[in-house]
XYZ file of C-alpha atoms in Angstrom:
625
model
C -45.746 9.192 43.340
C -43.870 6.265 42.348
C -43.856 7.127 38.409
C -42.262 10.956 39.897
C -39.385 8.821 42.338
C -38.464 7.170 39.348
C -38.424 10.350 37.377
C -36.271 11.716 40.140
C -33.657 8.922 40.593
C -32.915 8.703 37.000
C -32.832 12.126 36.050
C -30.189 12.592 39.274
C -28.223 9.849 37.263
C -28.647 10.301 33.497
C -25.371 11.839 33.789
C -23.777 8.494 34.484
C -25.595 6.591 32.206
C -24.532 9.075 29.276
C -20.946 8.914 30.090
C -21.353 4.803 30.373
C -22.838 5.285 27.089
C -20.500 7.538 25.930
C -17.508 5.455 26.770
C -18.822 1.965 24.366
C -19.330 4.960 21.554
C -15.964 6.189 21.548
C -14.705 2.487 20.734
C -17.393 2.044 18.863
C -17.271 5.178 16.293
C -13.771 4.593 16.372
C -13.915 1.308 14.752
C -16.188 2.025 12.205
C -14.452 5.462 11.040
C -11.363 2.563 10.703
C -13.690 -0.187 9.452
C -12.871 -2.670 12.065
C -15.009 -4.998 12.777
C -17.761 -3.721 15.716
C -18.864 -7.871 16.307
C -15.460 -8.637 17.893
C -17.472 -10.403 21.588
C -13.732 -9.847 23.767
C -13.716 -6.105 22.772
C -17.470 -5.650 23.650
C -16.825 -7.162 26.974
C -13.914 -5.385 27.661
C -15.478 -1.866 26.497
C -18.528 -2.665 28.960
C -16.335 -3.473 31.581
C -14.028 -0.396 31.300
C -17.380 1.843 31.289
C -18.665 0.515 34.618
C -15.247 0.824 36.313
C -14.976 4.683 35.522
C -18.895 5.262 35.807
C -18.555 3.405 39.135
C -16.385 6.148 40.914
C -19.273 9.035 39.928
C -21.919 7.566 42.723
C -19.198 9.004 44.812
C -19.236 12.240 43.786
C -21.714 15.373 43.591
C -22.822 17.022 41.052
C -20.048 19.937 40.430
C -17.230 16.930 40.798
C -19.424 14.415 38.321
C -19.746 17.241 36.301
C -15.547 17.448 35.975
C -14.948 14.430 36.063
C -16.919 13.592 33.283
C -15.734 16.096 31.170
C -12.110 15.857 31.624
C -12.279 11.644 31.205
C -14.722 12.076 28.108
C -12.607 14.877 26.775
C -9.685 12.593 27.576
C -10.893 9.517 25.626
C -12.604 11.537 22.410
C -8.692 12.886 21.995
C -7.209 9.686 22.702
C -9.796 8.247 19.587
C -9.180 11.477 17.220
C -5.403 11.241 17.754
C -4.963 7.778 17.002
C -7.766 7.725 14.546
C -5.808 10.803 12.824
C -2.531 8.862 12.859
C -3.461 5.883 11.480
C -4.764 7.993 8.868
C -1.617 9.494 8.160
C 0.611 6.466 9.255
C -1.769 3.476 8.696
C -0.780 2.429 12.478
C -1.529 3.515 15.684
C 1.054 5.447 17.997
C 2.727 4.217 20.848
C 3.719 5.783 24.356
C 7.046 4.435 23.277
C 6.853 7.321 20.617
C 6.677 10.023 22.907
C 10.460 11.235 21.944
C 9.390 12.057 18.315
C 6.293 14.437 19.053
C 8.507 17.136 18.881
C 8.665 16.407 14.816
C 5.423 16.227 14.258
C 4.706 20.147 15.884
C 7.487 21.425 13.740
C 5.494 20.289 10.662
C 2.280 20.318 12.447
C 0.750 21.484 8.861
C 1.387 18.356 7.467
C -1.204 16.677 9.307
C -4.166 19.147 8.617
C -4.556 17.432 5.061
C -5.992 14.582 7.341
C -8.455 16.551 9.485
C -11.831 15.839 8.118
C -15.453 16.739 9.496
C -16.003 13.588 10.879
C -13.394 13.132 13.326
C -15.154 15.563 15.379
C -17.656 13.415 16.307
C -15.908 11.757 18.926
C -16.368 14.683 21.227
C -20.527 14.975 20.436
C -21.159 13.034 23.786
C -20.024 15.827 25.786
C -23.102 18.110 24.840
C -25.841 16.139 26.187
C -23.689 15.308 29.529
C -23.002 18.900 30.119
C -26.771 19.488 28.630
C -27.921 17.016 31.558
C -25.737 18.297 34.391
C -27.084 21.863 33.853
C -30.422 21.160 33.614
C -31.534 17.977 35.607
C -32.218 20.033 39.000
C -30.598 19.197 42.259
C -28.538 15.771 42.616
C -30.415 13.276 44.941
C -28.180 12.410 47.862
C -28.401 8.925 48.012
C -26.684 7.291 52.029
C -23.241 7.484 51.908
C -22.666 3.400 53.040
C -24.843 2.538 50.141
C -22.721 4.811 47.171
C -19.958 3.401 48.448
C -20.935 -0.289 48.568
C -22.221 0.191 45.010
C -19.212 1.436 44.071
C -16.765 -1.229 45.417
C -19.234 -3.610 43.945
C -19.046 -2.246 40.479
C -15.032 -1.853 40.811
C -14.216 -5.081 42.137
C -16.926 -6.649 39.557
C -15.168 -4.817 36.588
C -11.358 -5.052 37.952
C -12.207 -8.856 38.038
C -13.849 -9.345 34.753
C -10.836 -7.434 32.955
C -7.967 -9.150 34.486
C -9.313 -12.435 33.516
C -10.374 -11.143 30.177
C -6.405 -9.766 29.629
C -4.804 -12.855 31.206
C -7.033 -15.711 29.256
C -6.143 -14.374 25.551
C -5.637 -17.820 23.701
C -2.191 -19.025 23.004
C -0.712 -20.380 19.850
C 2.329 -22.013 19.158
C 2.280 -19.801 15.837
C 3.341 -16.255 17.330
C 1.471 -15.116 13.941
C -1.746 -16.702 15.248
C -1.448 -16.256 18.863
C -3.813 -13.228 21.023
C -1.573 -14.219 24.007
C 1.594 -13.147 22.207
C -0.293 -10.142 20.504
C -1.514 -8.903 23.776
C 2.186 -9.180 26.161
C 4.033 -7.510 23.163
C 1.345 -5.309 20.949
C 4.208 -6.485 18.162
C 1.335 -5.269 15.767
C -0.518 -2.340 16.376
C -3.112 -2.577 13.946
C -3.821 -6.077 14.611
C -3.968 -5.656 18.335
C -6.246 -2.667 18.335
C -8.098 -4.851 15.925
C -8.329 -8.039 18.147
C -8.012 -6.433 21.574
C -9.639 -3.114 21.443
C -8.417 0.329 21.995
C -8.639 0.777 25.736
C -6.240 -2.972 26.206
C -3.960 -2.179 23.457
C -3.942 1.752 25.237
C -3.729 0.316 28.955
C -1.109 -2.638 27.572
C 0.945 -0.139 25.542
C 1.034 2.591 28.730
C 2.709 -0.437 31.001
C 5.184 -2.216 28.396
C 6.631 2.204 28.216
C 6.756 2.170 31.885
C 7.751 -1.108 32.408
C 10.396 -1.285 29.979
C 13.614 -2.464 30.455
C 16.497 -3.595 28.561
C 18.126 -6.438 29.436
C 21.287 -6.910 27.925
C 22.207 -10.448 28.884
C 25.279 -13.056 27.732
C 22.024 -15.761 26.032
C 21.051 -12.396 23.818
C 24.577 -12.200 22.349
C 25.418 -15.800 22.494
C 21.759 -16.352 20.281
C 23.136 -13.430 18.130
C 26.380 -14.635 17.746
C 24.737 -17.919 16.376
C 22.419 -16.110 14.138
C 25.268 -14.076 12.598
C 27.003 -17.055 12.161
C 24.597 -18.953 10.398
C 23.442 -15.890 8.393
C 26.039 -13.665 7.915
C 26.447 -12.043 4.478
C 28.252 -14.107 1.980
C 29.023 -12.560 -1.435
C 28.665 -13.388 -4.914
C 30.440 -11.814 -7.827
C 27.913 -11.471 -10.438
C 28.525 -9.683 -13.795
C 27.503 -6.038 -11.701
C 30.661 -6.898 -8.964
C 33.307 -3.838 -9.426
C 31.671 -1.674 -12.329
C 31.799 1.334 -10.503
C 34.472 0.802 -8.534
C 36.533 4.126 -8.132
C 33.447 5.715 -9.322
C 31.972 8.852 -7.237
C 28.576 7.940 -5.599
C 25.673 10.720 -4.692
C 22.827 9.000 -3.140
C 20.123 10.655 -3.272
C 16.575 9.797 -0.642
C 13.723 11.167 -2.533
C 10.305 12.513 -0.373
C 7.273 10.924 -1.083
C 8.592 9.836 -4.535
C 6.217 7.372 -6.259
C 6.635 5.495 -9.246
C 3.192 7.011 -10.693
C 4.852 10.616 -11.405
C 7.984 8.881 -13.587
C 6.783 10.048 -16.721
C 8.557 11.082 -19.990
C 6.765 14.165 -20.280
C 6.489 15.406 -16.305
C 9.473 14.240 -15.079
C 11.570 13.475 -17.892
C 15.648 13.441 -15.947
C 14.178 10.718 -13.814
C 12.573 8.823 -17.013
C 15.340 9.028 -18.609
C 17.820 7.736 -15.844
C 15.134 4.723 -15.693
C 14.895 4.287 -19.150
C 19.025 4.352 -19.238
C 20.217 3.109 -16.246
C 19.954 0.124 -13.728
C 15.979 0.482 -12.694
C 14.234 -1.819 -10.448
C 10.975 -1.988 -11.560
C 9.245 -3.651 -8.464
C 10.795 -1.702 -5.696
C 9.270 -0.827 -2.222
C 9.393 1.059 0.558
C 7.945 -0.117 4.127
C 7.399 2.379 6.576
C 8.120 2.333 10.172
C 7.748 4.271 13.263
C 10.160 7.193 12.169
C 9.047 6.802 8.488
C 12.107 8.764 6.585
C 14.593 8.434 9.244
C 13.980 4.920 9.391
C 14.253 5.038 5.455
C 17.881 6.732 6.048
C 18.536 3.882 8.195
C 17.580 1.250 6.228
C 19.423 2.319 3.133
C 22.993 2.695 4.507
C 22.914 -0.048 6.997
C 20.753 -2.565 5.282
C 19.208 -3.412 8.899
C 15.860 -3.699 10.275
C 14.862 -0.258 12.661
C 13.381 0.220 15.939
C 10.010 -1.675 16.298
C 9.197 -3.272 19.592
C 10.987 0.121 21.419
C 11.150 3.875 20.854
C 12.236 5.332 17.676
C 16.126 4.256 16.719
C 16.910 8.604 16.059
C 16.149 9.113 19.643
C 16.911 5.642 21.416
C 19.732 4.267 19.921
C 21.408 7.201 18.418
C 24.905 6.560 20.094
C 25.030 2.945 18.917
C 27.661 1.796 16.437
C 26.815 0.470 12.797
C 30.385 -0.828 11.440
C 28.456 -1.581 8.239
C 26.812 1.411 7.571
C 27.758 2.719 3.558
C 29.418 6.397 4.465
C 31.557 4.227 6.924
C 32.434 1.370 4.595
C 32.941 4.263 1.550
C 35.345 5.901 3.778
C 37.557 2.730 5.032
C 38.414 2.732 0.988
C 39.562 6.522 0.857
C 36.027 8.179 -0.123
C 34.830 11.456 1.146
C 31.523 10.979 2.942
C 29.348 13.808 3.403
C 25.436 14.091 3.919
C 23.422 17.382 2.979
C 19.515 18.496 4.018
C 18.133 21.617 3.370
C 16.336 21.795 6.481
C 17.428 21.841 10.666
C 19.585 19.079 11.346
C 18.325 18.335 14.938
C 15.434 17.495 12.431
C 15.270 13.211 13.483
C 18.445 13.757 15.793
C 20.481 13.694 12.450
C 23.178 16.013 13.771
C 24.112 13.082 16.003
C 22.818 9.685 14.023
C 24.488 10.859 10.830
C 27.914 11.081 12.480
C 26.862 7.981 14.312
C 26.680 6.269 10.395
C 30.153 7.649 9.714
C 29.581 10.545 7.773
C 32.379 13.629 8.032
C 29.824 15.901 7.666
C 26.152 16.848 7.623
C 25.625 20.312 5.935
C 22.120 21.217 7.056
C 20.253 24.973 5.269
C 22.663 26.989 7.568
C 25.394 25.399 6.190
C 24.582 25.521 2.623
C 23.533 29.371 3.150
C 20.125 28.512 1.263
C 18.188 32.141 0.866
C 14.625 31.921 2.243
C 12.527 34.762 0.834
C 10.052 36.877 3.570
C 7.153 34.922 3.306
C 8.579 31.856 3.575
C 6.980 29.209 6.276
C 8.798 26.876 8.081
C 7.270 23.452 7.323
C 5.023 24.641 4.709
C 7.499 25.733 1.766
C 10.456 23.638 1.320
C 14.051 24.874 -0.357
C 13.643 23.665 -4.090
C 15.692 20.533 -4.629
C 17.821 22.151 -7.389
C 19.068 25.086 -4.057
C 19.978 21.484 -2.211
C 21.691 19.399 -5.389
C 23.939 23.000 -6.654
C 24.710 24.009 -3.107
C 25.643 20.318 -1.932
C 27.672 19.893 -5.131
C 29.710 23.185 -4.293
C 30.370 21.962 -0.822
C 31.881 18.790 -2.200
C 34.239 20.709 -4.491
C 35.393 23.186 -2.155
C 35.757 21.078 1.024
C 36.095 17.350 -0.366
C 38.173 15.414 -2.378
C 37.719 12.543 -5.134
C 36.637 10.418 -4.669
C 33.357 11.362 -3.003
C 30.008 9.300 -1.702
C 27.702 12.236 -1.045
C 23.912 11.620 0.423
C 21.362 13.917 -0.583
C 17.918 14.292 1.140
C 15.564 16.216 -0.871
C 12.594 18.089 0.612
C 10.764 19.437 -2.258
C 8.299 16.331 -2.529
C 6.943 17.650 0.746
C 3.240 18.150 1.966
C 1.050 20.435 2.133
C 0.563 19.809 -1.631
C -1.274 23.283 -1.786
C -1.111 26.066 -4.157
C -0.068 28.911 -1.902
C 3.827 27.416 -1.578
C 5.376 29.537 -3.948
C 8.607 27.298 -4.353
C 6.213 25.309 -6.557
C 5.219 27.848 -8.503
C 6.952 26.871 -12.602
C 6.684 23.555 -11.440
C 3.057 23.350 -10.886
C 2.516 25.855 -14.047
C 4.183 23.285 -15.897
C 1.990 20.664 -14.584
C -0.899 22.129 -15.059
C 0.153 22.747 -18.629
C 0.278 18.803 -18.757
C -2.768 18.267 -17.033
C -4.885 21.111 -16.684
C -6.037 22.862 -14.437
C -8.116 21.498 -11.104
C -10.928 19.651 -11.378
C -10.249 18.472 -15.243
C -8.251 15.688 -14.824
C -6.429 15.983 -10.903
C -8.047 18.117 -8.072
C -5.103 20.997 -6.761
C -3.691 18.897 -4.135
C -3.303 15.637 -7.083
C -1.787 18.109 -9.238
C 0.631 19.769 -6.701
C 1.807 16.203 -5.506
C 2.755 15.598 -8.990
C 4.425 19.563 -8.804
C 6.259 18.431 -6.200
C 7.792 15.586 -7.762
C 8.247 17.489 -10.673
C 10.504 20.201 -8.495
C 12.721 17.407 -7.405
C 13.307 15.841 -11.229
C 14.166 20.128 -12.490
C 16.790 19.543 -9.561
C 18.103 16.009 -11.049
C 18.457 18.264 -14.487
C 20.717 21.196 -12.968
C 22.320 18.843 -10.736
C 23.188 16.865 -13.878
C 23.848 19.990 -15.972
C 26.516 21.228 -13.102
C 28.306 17.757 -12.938
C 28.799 18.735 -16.590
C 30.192 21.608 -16.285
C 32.851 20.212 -13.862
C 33.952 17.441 -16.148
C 32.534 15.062 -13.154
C 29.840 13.642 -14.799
C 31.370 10.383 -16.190
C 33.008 9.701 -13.309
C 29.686 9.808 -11.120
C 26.966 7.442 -10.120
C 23.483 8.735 -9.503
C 20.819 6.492 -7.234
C 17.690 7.937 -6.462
C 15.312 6.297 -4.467
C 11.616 6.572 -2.781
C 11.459 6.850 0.871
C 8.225 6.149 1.235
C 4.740 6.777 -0.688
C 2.872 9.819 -0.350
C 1.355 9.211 2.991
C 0.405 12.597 3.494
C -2.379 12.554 1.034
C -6.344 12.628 1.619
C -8.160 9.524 0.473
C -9.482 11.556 -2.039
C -5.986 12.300 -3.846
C -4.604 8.825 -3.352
C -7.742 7.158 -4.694
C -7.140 9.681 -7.135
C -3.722 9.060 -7.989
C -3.438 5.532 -7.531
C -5.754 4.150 -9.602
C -4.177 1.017 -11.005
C -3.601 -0.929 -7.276
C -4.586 -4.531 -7.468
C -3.028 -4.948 -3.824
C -2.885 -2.867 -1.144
C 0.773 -3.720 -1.152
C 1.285 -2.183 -3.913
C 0.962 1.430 -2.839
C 4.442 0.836 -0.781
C 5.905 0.847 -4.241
C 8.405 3.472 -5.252
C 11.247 4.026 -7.287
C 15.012 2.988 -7.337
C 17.253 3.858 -9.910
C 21.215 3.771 -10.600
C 22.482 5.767 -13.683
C 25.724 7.090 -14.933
C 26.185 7.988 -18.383
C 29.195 5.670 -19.135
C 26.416 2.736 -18.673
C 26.489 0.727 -22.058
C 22.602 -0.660 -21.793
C 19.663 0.087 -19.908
C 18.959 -2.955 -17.092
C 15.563 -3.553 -15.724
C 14.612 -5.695 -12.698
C 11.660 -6.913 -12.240
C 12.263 -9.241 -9.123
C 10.762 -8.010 -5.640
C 13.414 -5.415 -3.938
C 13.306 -3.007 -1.192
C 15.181 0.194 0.964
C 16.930 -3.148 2.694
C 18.596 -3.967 -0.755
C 19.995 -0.797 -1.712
C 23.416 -0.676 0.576
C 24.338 -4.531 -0.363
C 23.190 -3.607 -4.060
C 25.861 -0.534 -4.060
C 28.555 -2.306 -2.195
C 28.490 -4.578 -4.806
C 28.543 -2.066 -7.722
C 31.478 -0.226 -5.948
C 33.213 -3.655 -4.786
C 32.765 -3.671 -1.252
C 33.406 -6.851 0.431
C 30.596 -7.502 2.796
C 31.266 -10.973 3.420
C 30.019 -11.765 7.368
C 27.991 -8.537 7.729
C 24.393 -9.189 9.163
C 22.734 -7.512 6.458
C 19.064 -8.085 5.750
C 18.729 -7.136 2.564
C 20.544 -8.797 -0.713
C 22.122 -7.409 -3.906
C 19.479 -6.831 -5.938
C 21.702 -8.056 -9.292
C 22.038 -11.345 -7.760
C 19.894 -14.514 -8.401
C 19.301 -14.177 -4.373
C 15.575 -13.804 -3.789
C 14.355 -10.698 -1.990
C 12.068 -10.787 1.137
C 10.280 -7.512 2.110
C 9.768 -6.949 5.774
C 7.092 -4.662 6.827
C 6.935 -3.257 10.574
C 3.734 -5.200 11.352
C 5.629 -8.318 10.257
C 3.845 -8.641 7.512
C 6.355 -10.010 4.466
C 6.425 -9.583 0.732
C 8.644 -11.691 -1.935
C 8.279 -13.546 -5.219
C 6.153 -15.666 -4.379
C 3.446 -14.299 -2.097
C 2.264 -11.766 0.286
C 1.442 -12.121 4.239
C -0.659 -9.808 5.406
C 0.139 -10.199 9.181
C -2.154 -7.652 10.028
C -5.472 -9.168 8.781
C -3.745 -13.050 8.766
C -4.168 -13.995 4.969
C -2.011 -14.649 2.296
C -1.802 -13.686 -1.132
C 0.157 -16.356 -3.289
C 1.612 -14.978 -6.211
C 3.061 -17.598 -7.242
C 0.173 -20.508 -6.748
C 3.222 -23.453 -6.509
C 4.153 -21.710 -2.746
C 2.950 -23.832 0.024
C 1.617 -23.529 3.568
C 4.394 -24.862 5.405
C 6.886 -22.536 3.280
C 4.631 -19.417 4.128
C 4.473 -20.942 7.790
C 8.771 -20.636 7.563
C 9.324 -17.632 6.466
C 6.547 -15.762 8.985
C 9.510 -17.727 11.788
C 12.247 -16.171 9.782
C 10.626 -13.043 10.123
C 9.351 -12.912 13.584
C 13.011 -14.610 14.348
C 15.061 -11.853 11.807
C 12.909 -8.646 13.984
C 13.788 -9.987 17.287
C 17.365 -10.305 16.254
C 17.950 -7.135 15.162
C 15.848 -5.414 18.422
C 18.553 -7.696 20.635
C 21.462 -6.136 18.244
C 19.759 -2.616 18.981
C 18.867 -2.629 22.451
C 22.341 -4.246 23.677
C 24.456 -2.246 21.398
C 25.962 -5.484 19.839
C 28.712 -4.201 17.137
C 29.853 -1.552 20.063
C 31.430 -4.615 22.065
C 32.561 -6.354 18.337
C 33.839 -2.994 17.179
């Protein structure tokens, strides 16, 4: 009799006990599909904790309303873990509520992301068959007294509510921000670190109030402490042997997709090997990425200053803002043209506005450029072929602009899905496979459409060359091509693949930047450390552009300056060494760099990011403009 009570009592509450079960596996899978440590004690307690608060409320409930409950929480929190498990995939980060304004990107190139979508990230929703198993078939619920549910419950809440707030108001302080769980927890300043240290459901619950607690406050201290800053670090030039060579010249920037310095190769993509092998190439260039990735990358090259971090993405939050040093607006105080041209929508990233907002005359989006699409073509999926953008842009210029011109070109072609079936590829990837063979005997078919890709954009360097030429505006014209950030969008299996000679995981941020003109005398490498940040200051300098008292992060790259990297998590890369403020270690390149100088430079950092968030948020230049 006892033995069939038993029986009875649990089988009327499996149901709970798989869904308290279900929510430690969640966390748990989660961090070992990310390889995250599963030992971390504050996470386990937290995860426990969270699981008796929401399996608390079911003793309440009967069996129909358990039954939905569980479903839509568990349904709820296995799509919380594959979205955020999918985006760090993609991203290497974890998304924010903060975010929310650029979801409607990512479902107009939804089919970017299915590269990413493996078996495995199903499993996050297996718990739900053996709850729903149990619910059907367990029989009828017992009915336990009403006073007694609800005294468990309270118990269970007020035991769990308790445990939680002291766990998320006792994280350890440090007077090293870097070092510090208190800090980490009260800003989330790095996601990966805090989902890493904290645990999903805090960094989820944190993350939720600092979006719907936010507010800026735009007070007289913020601008007084920026004032200082810019005072003490303002821009101060120095005329090097680079100052002025251009000057007079015409300029076409151009932002490369996904470009990486493994496709620059004499025979795949021999225009951009031989504008490397030519021109002014920095050899140990990178790209960070941050929350808006390419737009952030368009940012960061004309305005040489550090994106949205800590808030929501600078195309959508700070659109309207002024930036008195952006380039188009500095090319056109000394009588350039300044036009920008995309052969996609240009609501794409809110650049209809933010490009104006950088000083640009125009923005010629595919509409504007009249670029044919054929029938089958899908939006998202194929991409205009760069050479469409370079002879269509170069037109525009001729007919509507006059000398001389800064023109900004953002190429498409380098694109995922790196698939067969997008026909723009089609002599491109022939070609390739000429090179390399076919799939599967030296690249698989997405490695060797990558490099198809890539190769698209350098045929388009070639025309756009060839029609410079034919205009007699070649020697008067400055090419720069640059990476805007590596490949993200390919499987593990492709990157592995691709990437084969990383000895940092640093390194795969590493992309190309390259100035050519034909009237350059001798080829220039650099081998120092640059990034996106040095490319405006770099080109002011080229074109003489006094920047003197600019808050500009970057540096010209032909200077004896020396170049720090700043990565979103606030993780740093220069000469010398690389902080890894994700993980907390240090790799010293240079063996001579000590402690206390690593220490200093994490402050300038941490102090550099919450500058330029106060410059953001408060609309500085708008008041000094």
């Amino acid at each position: 009799i006892i033995m069939k009570k038993i029986k009875k009592h649990f089988l009327s509450n499996a149901d709970i006990l798989i869904f308290f079960f279900s929510v430690l596996f969640f966390d748990y899978y989660f961090r070992n599909q990310l390889g995250m440590s599963s030992a971390n004690a504050k996470v386990i307690f937290v995860n426990i904790f969270t699981a008796i608060l929401l399996s608390s409320f079911m003793f309440l409930m009967g069996q129909k309303t358990r039954l939905t409950y569980g479903i839509v929480l568990m349904s709820t929190m296995a799509l919380l873990c594959f979205c955020q498990n999918l985006h760090y995939n993609y991203f290497s980060t974890f998304f924010s509520f903060s975010k929310a304004s650029i979801l409607k990107e990512f479902f107009q190139v939804k089919n970017e992301a299915t590269g990413k979508l493996t078996l495995d990230l199903f499993g996050y929703f297996l718990p739900l068959i053996p709850f729903i198993l149990i619910n059907l078939f367990k029989g009828k619920q017992y009915k336990y007294n009403y006073i007694l549910r609800i005294c468990i419950t309270s118990f269970l809440c007020i035991l769990s509510l308790a445990c939680l707030f002291l766990t998320f108001s006792n994280y350890p302080e440090n007077i090293k921000k870097s070092e510090s769980d208190s800090y980490l927890y009260h800003t989330l300043y790095n996601k990966v670190r805090a989902v890493d240290r904290l645990g999903l459901y805090s960094y989820t619950i944190k993350d939720a109030q600092l979006t719907l607690n936010h507010k800026i406050e735009n007070t007289d201290e913020q601008k007084t402490m920026i004032d200082l800053y810019i005072e003490e670090h303002g821009y101060v030039s120095e005329p090097n042997d680079y100052t002025g060579i251009f000057k007079g010249k015409n300029l076409i920037l151009i932002l490369c997709e996904s470009l990486s310095t493994i496709v620059i190769d004499e025979e795949l993509t021999p225009t951009l090997y031989m504008m490397k092998t030519q021109g002014i190439n920095f050899d140990n260039h990178y790209a960070p990425v941050y929350q808006s990735a390419t737009a952030d990358s368009e940012f960061i090259s004309l305005t040489s200053q550090i994106p949205s971090i800590d808030n929501g993405p600078l195309a959508y939050d700070f659109y309207e803002n002024t930036f008195p040093s952006a380039l188009p607006q500095l090319f056109r105080e000394i009588g350039y043209s300044a036009n920008s041209f995309h052969s996609f929508k240009k609501e794409f990233y809110n650049r209809e506005t933010l490009h104006y907002t950088y000083g640009f005359t125009y923005l010629y989006d595919w509409v504007d450029l009249n670029l044919e699409k054929r029938p089958e073509f899908v939006e998202a999926y194929n991409w205009i072929h760069d050479r469409e953008l370079f002879t269509k842009a170069l037109e525009a210029t001729n007919e509507n602009a006059t000398e001389p011109f800064f023109d900004f070109f953002i190429s498409v072609s380098g694109h995922v899905p790196y698939v067969r079936e997008r026909y723009e590829l089609e002599y491109d990837l022939w070609q390739t496979i000429v090179l390399h063979g076919e799939a599967g005997e030296e690249y698989s078919t997405e490695a060797l459409c990558y490099l198809a890709a890539q190769k698209t954009l350098d045929s388009g360097l070639e025309i756009l060359i060839e029609d410079l030429t034919k205009t007699g505006q070649l020697e008067n014209t400055v090419i720069a091509v640059y990476g805007d950030h590596y490949p993200y969008g390919l499987t593990k299996s492709a990157t592995k693949e691709l990437f084969t000679d990383l000895k940092n995981d640093y390194e795969i941020y590493k992309v190309p930047f390259i100035i050519w003109t034909p009237s350059l005398e001798n080829s220039t490498t650099i081998e120092t450390v640059t990034s996106t940040y040095d490319i405006m200051p770099t080109l002011c300098n080229l074109f003489d552009i006094n920047l003197n008292g600019h808050l500009i992060t970057g540096r010209d790259a032909l200077s004896d300056k020396e170049g720090l990297i700043i990565f979103e998590d606030r993780s740093w890369l220069n000469d010398r060494a690389y902080y890894n403020a994700t993980k907390g270690t240090v790799i010293k390149l240079d063996p001579s760099i000590t402690d206390d100088e690593i220490e200093e430079i994490n402050n300038k950092v941490f102090e550099e990011i919450q500058i330029s968030q106060n410059i953001l948020t408060s609309d500085y230049f708008a008041e000094k403009n």
